[in-house]
Amino acid sequence: MRRLTKALIGCALSGALATSAVAQEGYQPTPENIEARRQFSDNKFGIFLHWGIYSLFGQGEWYLQSNHIHKDEYAKAAGGFYPARFDAAQWVAAFKKAGAKYICFTTRHHDGFSMFDTKYSDYDIIDATPFKRDIVGELTAECKKQGLKVHFYYSHIDWTREDYPMGYSGRNTGKDPKKADWKSYYAFMNHQLEELIRNYDPDAIWFDGVWDHNPKTTDFDWQLEEQYAFLHRLKPSILVGNNHHLAPYPGEDFQMFERDLPGENKAGFSEGTEVSRLPLETCETMNGMWGYKIIDQNYKSVRDLVRLLVGAAGKGANLLLNIGPQPDGELPATALERLDGMGAWLAKFGETVYGTTAGDVPTRPWGVTTRKGDKLYVHIFSLDDEQLFLPLTGKVKSAVVFEDRQPVKFRQTREGVLLGVGQRPDVADYVLELTVAD
């Protein structure tokens, strides 16, 4: 993920916007891809996992860059990476119990270390660590066994390989800029991506890193369209997304938003970014960091996480919620507690989230709406009044409290419907179900 200054990000994004292709021109997704998009949109909840040798330092995934560590000294950490408590079955069972439908795992982050068995580098989990177990392989197999979809994060950046042309980041890690060779690095990436698809059969590739270069000042072409076409030839149904916060490029199948719901710009990464008609996803941390940081115990409450999930659904988006596993291979206890809370909520109210679209009423200060068929779900987070007006054009046939099916009084007018909510209980999300005739 990103930690450049907002000024640099803004410069990079404005330049990339000027050169980006018109969204989706020239790309025709296959029927298998269209179906994969539909399933992705229906899933609504995924788990992001930032895990690598950076976890050993307990300082987050940008430790190499942020602390100006020499790449060769940093690489020695691989020799001590032995996550003896890693249990893929336990991880996936916890995610499934939480109600997640897919995971996204960091196969290779900006530090260049591969968490899978690759023949194109010795800097990987098999060759460089004493653990010598294919974490990506074990986790993927367990997800397929337990019925979760698998997405792979893959960084376009590499702070350790000499052939990667340096951008804004990676300038203090001991690399020799004279050894940059984009053709070599591009071939290396595509070889690894082919390995990931052929050997593990993922459902999506989640790219990150285009923001590292400013095309207004650097003559640099990521060759994204060619890379995407290559991936779709390997597996026509595979979904491709890129964390660039721009209008989607041709060949991308979903649009992602970092630390923001679609249409928002609280984090400063999405200024001027239009929301496309592609499937949408918001990625957010459970605490403050992506990778494990030992002092970061500022976890969001279950109430806040439920509202984040429902808020994303109210905008037609999925929530990809991040966890930074510990270096010993265990998931943090607080993260597991929060997952249990979300799972308990989804066990009751999942019908109002899974398989829904954004509702008829856009996001309001009081909450959001979601829609499935003739059912409109009204998710109330905060409401001081005992009545709620919805500007609906369709006729409301019935209204009930979702949890206990108690009827809700309503009055239809030409402008919409007035709901008699009454005294709303102090809950994360008070859900009403309206049956609406179009």
PDB file of C-alpha atoms in Angstrom, residues 60-253:
ATOM      1  CA  GLY A  60       4.562  -2.308   9.101  1.00  0.00           C
ATOM      2  CA  GLU A  61       5.042  -3.306   5.471  1.00  0.00           C
ATOM      3  CA  TRP A  62       7.024  -0.176   4.491  1.00  0.00           C
ATOM      4  CA  TYR A  63       9.843  -0.733   7.017  1.00  0.00           C
ATOM      5  CA  LEU A  64      12.550  -1.165   4.364  1.00  0.00           C
ATOM      6  CA  GLN A  65      11.685   2.123   2.671  1.00  0.00           C
ATOM      7  CA  SER A  66      10.648   4.173   5.698  1.00  0.00           C
ATOM      8  CA  ASN A  67      13.800   3.426   7.687  1.00  0.00           C
ATOM      9  CA  HIS A  68      16.266   3.581   4.782  1.00  0.00           C
ATOM     10  CA  ILE A  69      17.455   0.013   5.348  1.00  0.00           C
ATOM     11  CA  HIS A  70      19.982  -1.361   2.879  1.00  0.00           C
ATOM     12  CA  LYS A  71      18.296  -4.023   0.771  1.00  0.00           C
ATOM     13  CA  ASP A  72      21.020  -6.603   1.465  1.00  0.00           C
ATOM     14  CA  GLU A  73      20.746  -6.170   5.232  1.00  0.00           C
ATOM     15  CA  TYR A  74      16.961  -6.312   5.048  1.00  0.00           C
ATOM     16  CA  ALA A  75      17.124  -9.534   3.023  1.00  0.00           C
ATOM     17  CA  LYS A  76      18.918 -11.259   5.923  1.00  0.00           C
ATOM     18  CA  ALA A  77      15.611 -11.215   7.813  1.00  0.00           C
ATOM     19  CA  ALA A  78      14.406 -14.010   5.540  1.00  0.00           C
ATOM     20  CA  GLY A  79      16.842 -16.326   7.308  1.00  0.00           C
ATOM     21  CA  GLY A  80      14.900 -15.862  10.548  1.00  0.00           C
ATOM     22  CA  PHE A  81      11.393 -16.117   9.123  1.00  0.00           C
ATOM     23  CA  TYR A  82       9.880 -19.281  10.570  1.00  0.00           C
ATOM     24  CA  PRO A  83       6.154 -18.794  11.288  1.00  0.00           C
ATOM     25  CA  ALA A  84       5.751 -22.031  13.225  1.00  0.00           C
ATOM     26  CA  ARG A  85       2.178 -21.237  14.260  1.00  0.00           C
ATOM     27  CA  PHE A  86       0.866 -20.641  10.760  1.00  0.00           C
ATOM     28  CA  ASP A  87      -2.156 -22.849  10.168  1.00  0.00           C
ATOM     29  CA  ALA A  88      -3.980 -22.177   6.921  1.00  0.00           C
ATOM     30  CA  ALA A  89      -7.012 -24.210   8.007  1.00  0.00           C
ATOM     31  CA  GLN A  90      -7.435 -22.134  11.180  1.00  0.00           C
ATOM     32  CA  TRP A  91      -7.031 -18.864   9.288  1.00  0.00           C
ATOM     33  CA  VAL A  92      -9.594 -19.731   6.633  1.00  0.00           C
ATOM     34  CA  ALA A  93     -12.045 -21.139   9.181  1.00  0.00           C
ATOM     35  CA  ALA A  94     -11.885 -17.834  11.073  1.00  0.00           C
ATOM     36  CA  PHE A  95     -12.502 -15.846   7.893  1.00  0.00           C
ATOM     37  CA  LYS A  96     -15.408 -18.074   6.886  1.00  0.00           C
ATOM     38  CA  LYS A  97     -16.963 -17.821  10.349  1.00  0.00           C
ATOM     39  CA  ALA A  98     -16.675 -14.018  10.059  1.00  0.00           C
ATOM     40  CA  GLY A  99     -18.789 -14.121   6.915  1.00  0.00           C
ATOM     41  CA  ALA A 100     -16.005 -13.302   4.434  1.00  0.00           C
ATOM     42  CA  LYS A 101     -16.408 -14.757   0.961  1.00  0.00           C
ATOM     43  CA  TYR A 102     -12.872 -14.248  -0.344  1.00  0.00           C
ATOM     44  CA  ILE A 103      -9.324 -13.344   0.669  1.00  0.00           C
ATOM     45  CA  CYS A 104      -6.660 -11.192  -0.971  1.00  0.00           C
ATOM     46  CA  PHE A 105      -3.117 -12.223  -0.021  1.00  0.00           C
ATOM     47  CA  THR A 106       0.144 -10.337  -0.615  1.00  0.00           C
ATOM     48  CA  THR A 107       2.061 -12.770  -2.802  1.00  0.00           C
ATOM     49  CA  ARG A 108       4.791 -10.161  -3.330  1.00  0.00           C
ATOM     50  CA  HIS A 109       4.904  -6.713  -1.766  1.00  0.00           C
ATOM     51  CA  HIS A 110       7.149  -3.716  -2.527  1.00  0.00           C
ATOM     52  CA  ASP A 111      10.102  -5.330  -0.739  1.00  0.00           C
ATOM     53  CA  GLY A 112      10.265  -7.891  -3.554  1.00  0.00           C
ATOM     54  CA  PHE A 113      10.011 -10.990  -1.353  1.00  0.00           C
ATOM     55  CA  SER A 114       7.823 -13.723  -2.847  1.00  0.00           C
ATOM     56  CA  MET A 115       5.611 -15.642  -0.442  1.00  0.00           C
ATOM     57  CA  PHE A 116       5.275 -18.490  -2.937  1.00  0.00           C
ATOM     58  CA  ASP A 117       7.525 -21.001  -4.646  1.00  0.00           C
ATOM     59  CA  THR A 118       8.925 -19.258  -7.718  1.00  0.00           C
ATOM     60  CA  LYS A 119      11.620 -20.457 -10.073  1.00  0.00           C
ATOM     61  CA  TYR A 120      12.400 -16.903 -11.185  1.00  0.00           C
ATOM     62  CA  SER A 121      13.952 -15.784  -7.910  1.00  0.00           C
ATOM     63  CA  ASP A 122      15.667 -17.277  -4.864  1.00  0.00           C
ATOM     64  CA  TYR A 123      14.285 -14.454  -2.752  1.00  0.00           C
ATOM     65  CA  ASP A 124      11.206 -16.430  -1.769  1.00  0.00           C
ATOM     66  CA  ILE A 125       9.632 -18.417   1.035  1.00  0.00           C
ATOM     67  CA  ILE A 126      11.096 -21.732  -0.149  1.00  0.00           C
ATOM     68  CA  ASP A 127      14.677 -20.773  -1.012  1.00  0.00           C
ATOM     69  CA  ALA A 128      15.418 -17.923   1.406  1.00  0.00           C
ATOM     70  CA  THR A 129      13.790 -19.043   4.657  1.00  0.00           C
ATOM     71  CA  PRO A 130      14.157 -22.048   6.959  1.00  0.00           C
ATOM     72  CA  PHE A 131      10.358 -22.457   6.879  1.00  0.00           C
ATOM     73  CA  LYS A 132      10.438 -23.860   3.327  1.00  0.00           C
ATOM     74  CA  ARG A 133       6.661 -24.174   3.058  1.00  0.00           C
ATOM     75  CA  ASP A 134       4.674 -22.610   0.254  1.00  0.00           C
ATOM     76  CA  ILE A 135       2.393 -20.270   2.195  1.00  0.00           C
ATOM     77  CA  VAL A 136       0.476 -19.149  -0.887  1.00  0.00           C
ATOM     78  CA  GLY A 137      -0.033 -22.768  -1.879  1.00  0.00           C
ATOM     79  CA  GLU A 138      -1.292 -23.844   1.540  1.00  0.00           C
ATOM     80  CA  LEU A 139      -3.581 -20.864   1.954  1.00  0.00           C
ATOM     81  CA  THR A 140      -5.004 -21.197  -1.561  1.00  0.00           C
ATOM     82  CA  ALA A 141      -5.679 -24.902  -1.153  1.00  0.00           C
ATOM     83  CA  GLU A 142      -7.470 -24.315   2.135  1.00  0.00           C
ATOM     84  CA  CYS A 143      -9.608 -21.534   0.687  1.00  0.00           C
ATOM     85  CA  LYS A 144     -10.694 -23.770  -2.165  1.00  0.00           C
ATOM     86  CA  LYS A 145     -11.433 -26.547   0.335  1.00  0.00           C
ATOM     87  CA  GLN A 146     -13.573 -24.309   2.542  1.00  0.00           C
ATOM     88  CA  GLY A 147     -15.266 -22.452  -0.312  1.00  0.00           C
ATOM     89  CA  LEU A 148     -13.615 -19.019  -0.287  1.00  0.00           C
ATOM     90  CA  LYS A 149     -12.460 -17.220  -3.427  1.00  0.00           C
ATOM     91  CA  VAL A 150      -8.767 -16.299  -3.678  1.00  0.00           C
ATOM     92  CA  HIS A 151      -7.319 -12.994  -4.883  1.00  0.00           C
ATOM     93  CA  PHE A 152      -3.585 -12.291  -5.140  1.00  0.00           C
ATOM     94  CA  TYR A 153      -2.022  -8.921  -4.365  1.00  0.00           C
ATOM     95  CA  TYR A 154       1.032  -8.329  -6.562  1.00  0.00           C
ATOM     96  CA  SER A 155       3.224  -5.222  -6.412  1.00  0.00           C
ATOM     97  CA  HIS A 156       4.463  -3.525  -9.563  1.00  0.00           C
ATOM     98  CA  ILE A 157       7.218  -1.993  -7.411  1.00  0.00           C
ATOM     99  CA  ASP A 158      10.415  -3.663  -6.227  1.00  0.00           C
ATOM    100  CA  TRP A 159      12.753  -1.935  -3.755  1.00  0.00           C
ATOM    101  CA  THR A 160      15.362  -4.700  -3.984  1.00  0.00           C
ATOM    102  CA  ARG A 161      15.686  -5.842  -7.608  1.00  0.00           C
ATOM    103  CA  GLU A 162      18.252  -3.810  -9.503  1.00  0.00           C
ATOM    104  CA  ASP A 163      16.335  -3.979 -12.783  1.00  0.00           C
ATOM    105  CA  TYR A 164      13.243  -2.197 -11.434  1.00  0.00           C
ATOM    106  CA  PRO A 165      13.447   1.479 -12.519  1.00  0.00           C
ATOM    107  CA  MET A 166      13.202   3.516  -9.343  1.00  0.00           C
ATOM    108  CA  GLY A 167      10.315   5.907  -8.910  1.00  0.00           C
ATOM    109  CA  TYR A 168       9.464   8.039  -5.893  1.00  0.00           C
ATOM    110  CA  SER A 169      10.132   5.211  -3.436  1.00  0.00           C
ATOM    111  CA  GLY A 170      13.044   2.805  -3.012  1.00  0.00           C
ATOM    112  CA  ARG A 171      15.746   5.465  -3.443  1.00  0.00           C
ATOM    113  CA  ASN A 172      17.458   4.754  -0.131  1.00  0.00           C
ATOM    114  CA  THR A 173      17.740   0.976  -0.207  1.00  0.00           C
ATOM    115  CA  GLY A 174      21.165   0.654  -1.831  1.00  0.00           C
ATOM    116  CA  LYS A 175      20.063   0.017  -5.406  1.00  0.00           C
ATOM    117  CA  ASP A 176      22.177   1.167  -8.345  1.00  0.00           C
ATOM    118  CA  PRO A 177      19.909   3.204 -10.673  1.00  0.00           C
ATOM    119  CA  LYS A 178      22.278   2.551 -13.568  1.00  0.00           C
ATOM    120  CA  LYS A 179      21.252  -1.119 -13.521  1.00  0.00           C
ATOM    121  CA  ALA A 180      17.584  -0.386 -14.184  1.00  0.00           C
ATOM    122  CA  ASP A 181      16.224  -2.474 -17.045  1.00  0.00           C
ATOM    123  CA  TRP A 182      12.465  -2.237 -17.547  1.00  0.00           C
ATOM    124  CA  LYS A 183      12.361  -4.914 -20.252  1.00  0.00           C
ATOM    125  CA  SER A 184      14.020  -7.387 -17.900  1.00  0.00           C
ATOM    126  CA  TYR A 185      11.829  -6.462 -14.946  1.00  0.00           C
ATOM    127  CA  TYR A 186       8.619  -6.552 -17.002  1.00  0.00           C
ATOM    128  CA  ALA A 187       9.480 -10.047 -18.216  1.00  0.00           C
ATOM    129  CA  PHE A 188      10.218 -11.132 -14.634  1.00  0.00           C
ATOM    130  CA  MET A 189       6.832  -9.886 -13.416  1.00  0.00           C
ATOM    131  CA  ASN A 190       4.956 -11.626 -16.191  1.00  0.00           C
ATOM    132  CA  HIS A 191       6.817 -14.869 -15.567  1.00  0.00           C
ATOM    133  CA  GLN A 192       5.793 -14.735 -11.912  1.00  0.00           C
ATOM    134  CA  LEU A 193       2.217 -13.821 -12.728  1.00  0.00           C
ATOM    135  CA  GLU A 194       2.029 -16.777 -15.087  1.00  0.00           C
ATOM    136  CA  GLU A 195       3.306 -19.000 -12.271  1.00  0.00           C
ATOM    137  CA  LEU A 196       0.667 -17.669  -9.911  1.00  0.00           C
ATOM    138  CA  ILE A 197      -2.145 -18.298 -12.366  1.00  0.00           C
ATOM    139  CA  ARG A 198      -1.009 -21.688 -13.639  1.00  0.00           C
ATOM    140  CA  ASN A 199       0.119 -23.091 -10.274  1.00  0.00           C
ATOM    141  CA  TYR A 200      -2.529 -21.681  -7.915  1.00  0.00           C
ATOM    142  CA  ASP A 201      -5.531 -20.737 -10.110  1.00  0.00           C
ATOM    143  CA  PRO A 202      -6.563 -17.503  -8.325  1.00  0.00           C
ATOM    144  CA  ASP A 203      -9.815 -15.690  -8.986  1.00  0.00           C
ATOM    145  CA  ALA A 204      -8.278 -12.203  -9.209  1.00  0.00           C
ATOM    146  CA  ILE A 205      -5.019 -10.263  -9.424  1.00  0.00           C
ATOM    147  CA  TRP A 206      -4.855  -7.097  -7.275  1.00  0.00           C
ATOM    148  CA  PHE A 207      -2.074  -4.801  -8.542  1.00  0.00           C
ATOM    149  CA  ASP A 208      -0.433  -1.951  -6.650  1.00  0.00           C
ATOM    150  CA  GLY A 209       2.298   0.566  -7.473  1.00  0.00           C
ATOM    151  CA  VAL A 210       1.489   2.607 -10.580  1.00  0.00           C
ATOM    152  CA  TRP A 211       1.574   5.712  -8.380  1.00  0.00           C
ATOM    153  CA  ASP A 212       5.356   5.251  -7.935  1.00  0.00           C
ATOM    154  CA  HIS A 213       6.121   6.979 -11.267  1.00  0.00           C
ATOM    155  CA  ASN A 214       5.022  10.344 -12.584  1.00  0.00           C
ATOM    156  CA  PRO A 215       4.567  10.081 -16.370  1.00  0.00           C
ATOM    157  CA  LYS A 216       4.684  13.895 -16.696  1.00  0.00           C
ATOM    158  CA  THR A 217       8.344  13.928 -15.670  1.00  0.00           C
ATOM    159  CA  THR A 218       9.451  10.361 -16.404  1.00  0.00           C
ATOM    160  CA  ASP A 219       9.197   8.642 -19.765  1.00  0.00           C
ATOM    161  CA  PHE A 220       7.740   5.472 -18.312  1.00  0.00           C
ATOM    162  CA  ASP A 221       5.104   3.078 -19.634  1.00  0.00           C
ATOM    163  CA  TRP A 222       3.834   0.342 -17.320  1.00  0.00           C
ATOM    164  CA  GLN A 223       2.488  -1.585 -20.357  1.00  0.00           C
ATOM    165  CA  LEU A 224      -0.631  -2.379 -18.373  1.00  0.00           C
ATOM    166  CA  GLU A 225      -2.897  -3.183 -21.290  1.00  0.00           C
ATOM    167  CA  GLU A 226      -0.449  -5.776 -22.630  1.00  0.00           C
ATOM    168  CA  GLN A 227      -0.037  -7.272 -19.172  1.00  0.00           C
ATOM    169  CA  TYR A 228      -3.772  -7.447 -18.568  1.00  0.00           C
ATOM    170  CA  ALA A 229      -4.346  -9.061 -21.968  1.00  0.00           C
ATOM    171  CA  PHE A 230      -1.685 -11.642 -21.123  1.00  0.00           C
ATOM    172  CA  LEU A 231      -3.452 -12.503 -17.846  1.00  0.00           C
ATOM    173  CA  HIS A 232      -6.830 -12.797 -19.521  1.00  0.00           C
ATOM    174  CA  ARG A 233      -5.359 -15.129 -22.143  1.00  0.00           C
ATOM    175  CA  LEU A 234      -4.026 -17.325 -19.355  1.00  0.00           C
ATOM    176  CA  LYS A 235      -7.400 -17.352 -17.586  1.00  0.00           C
ATOM    177  CA  PRO A 236     -10.316 -15.544 -19.274  1.00  0.00           C
ATOM    178  CA  SER A 237     -12.405 -15.407 -16.082  1.00  0.00           C
ATOM    179  CA  ILE A 238      -9.702 -13.838 -13.924  1.00  0.00           C
ATOM    180  CA  LEU A 239     -10.526 -10.427 -12.485  1.00  0.00           C
ATOM    181  CA  VAL A 240      -7.860  -7.734 -12.758  1.00  0.00           C
ATOM    182  CA  GLY A 241      -7.810  -4.580 -10.634  1.00  0.00           C
ATOM    183  CA  ASN A 242      -5.205  -1.925  -9.919  1.00  0.00           C
ATOM    184  CA  ASN A 243      -4.791   0.350  -6.896  1.00  0.00           C
ATOM    185  CA  HIS A 244      -3.990   3.474  -8.930  1.00  0.00           C
ATOM    186  CA  HIS A 245      -7.097   5.523  -8.030  1.00  0.00           C
ATOM    187  CA  LEU A 246      -7.689   6.538 -11.603  1.00  0.00           C
ATOM    188  CA  ALA A 247     -10.448   5.841 -14.073  1.00  0.00           C
ATOM    189  CA  PRO A 248     -10.189   2.115 -14.843  1.00  0.00           C
ATOM    190  CA  TYR A 249      -7.772   1.222 -17.616  1.00  0.00           C
ATOM    191  CA  PRO A 250      -8.767  -1.098 -20.497  1.00  0.00           C
ATOM    192  CA  GLY A 251      -8.499  -4.661 -19.223  1.00  0.00           C
ATOM    193  CA  GLU A 252      -9.452  -3.916 -15.611  1.00  0.00           C
ATOM    194  CA  ASP A 253     -12.490  -5.736 -14.263  1.00  0.00           C
TER     195      ASP A 253
END
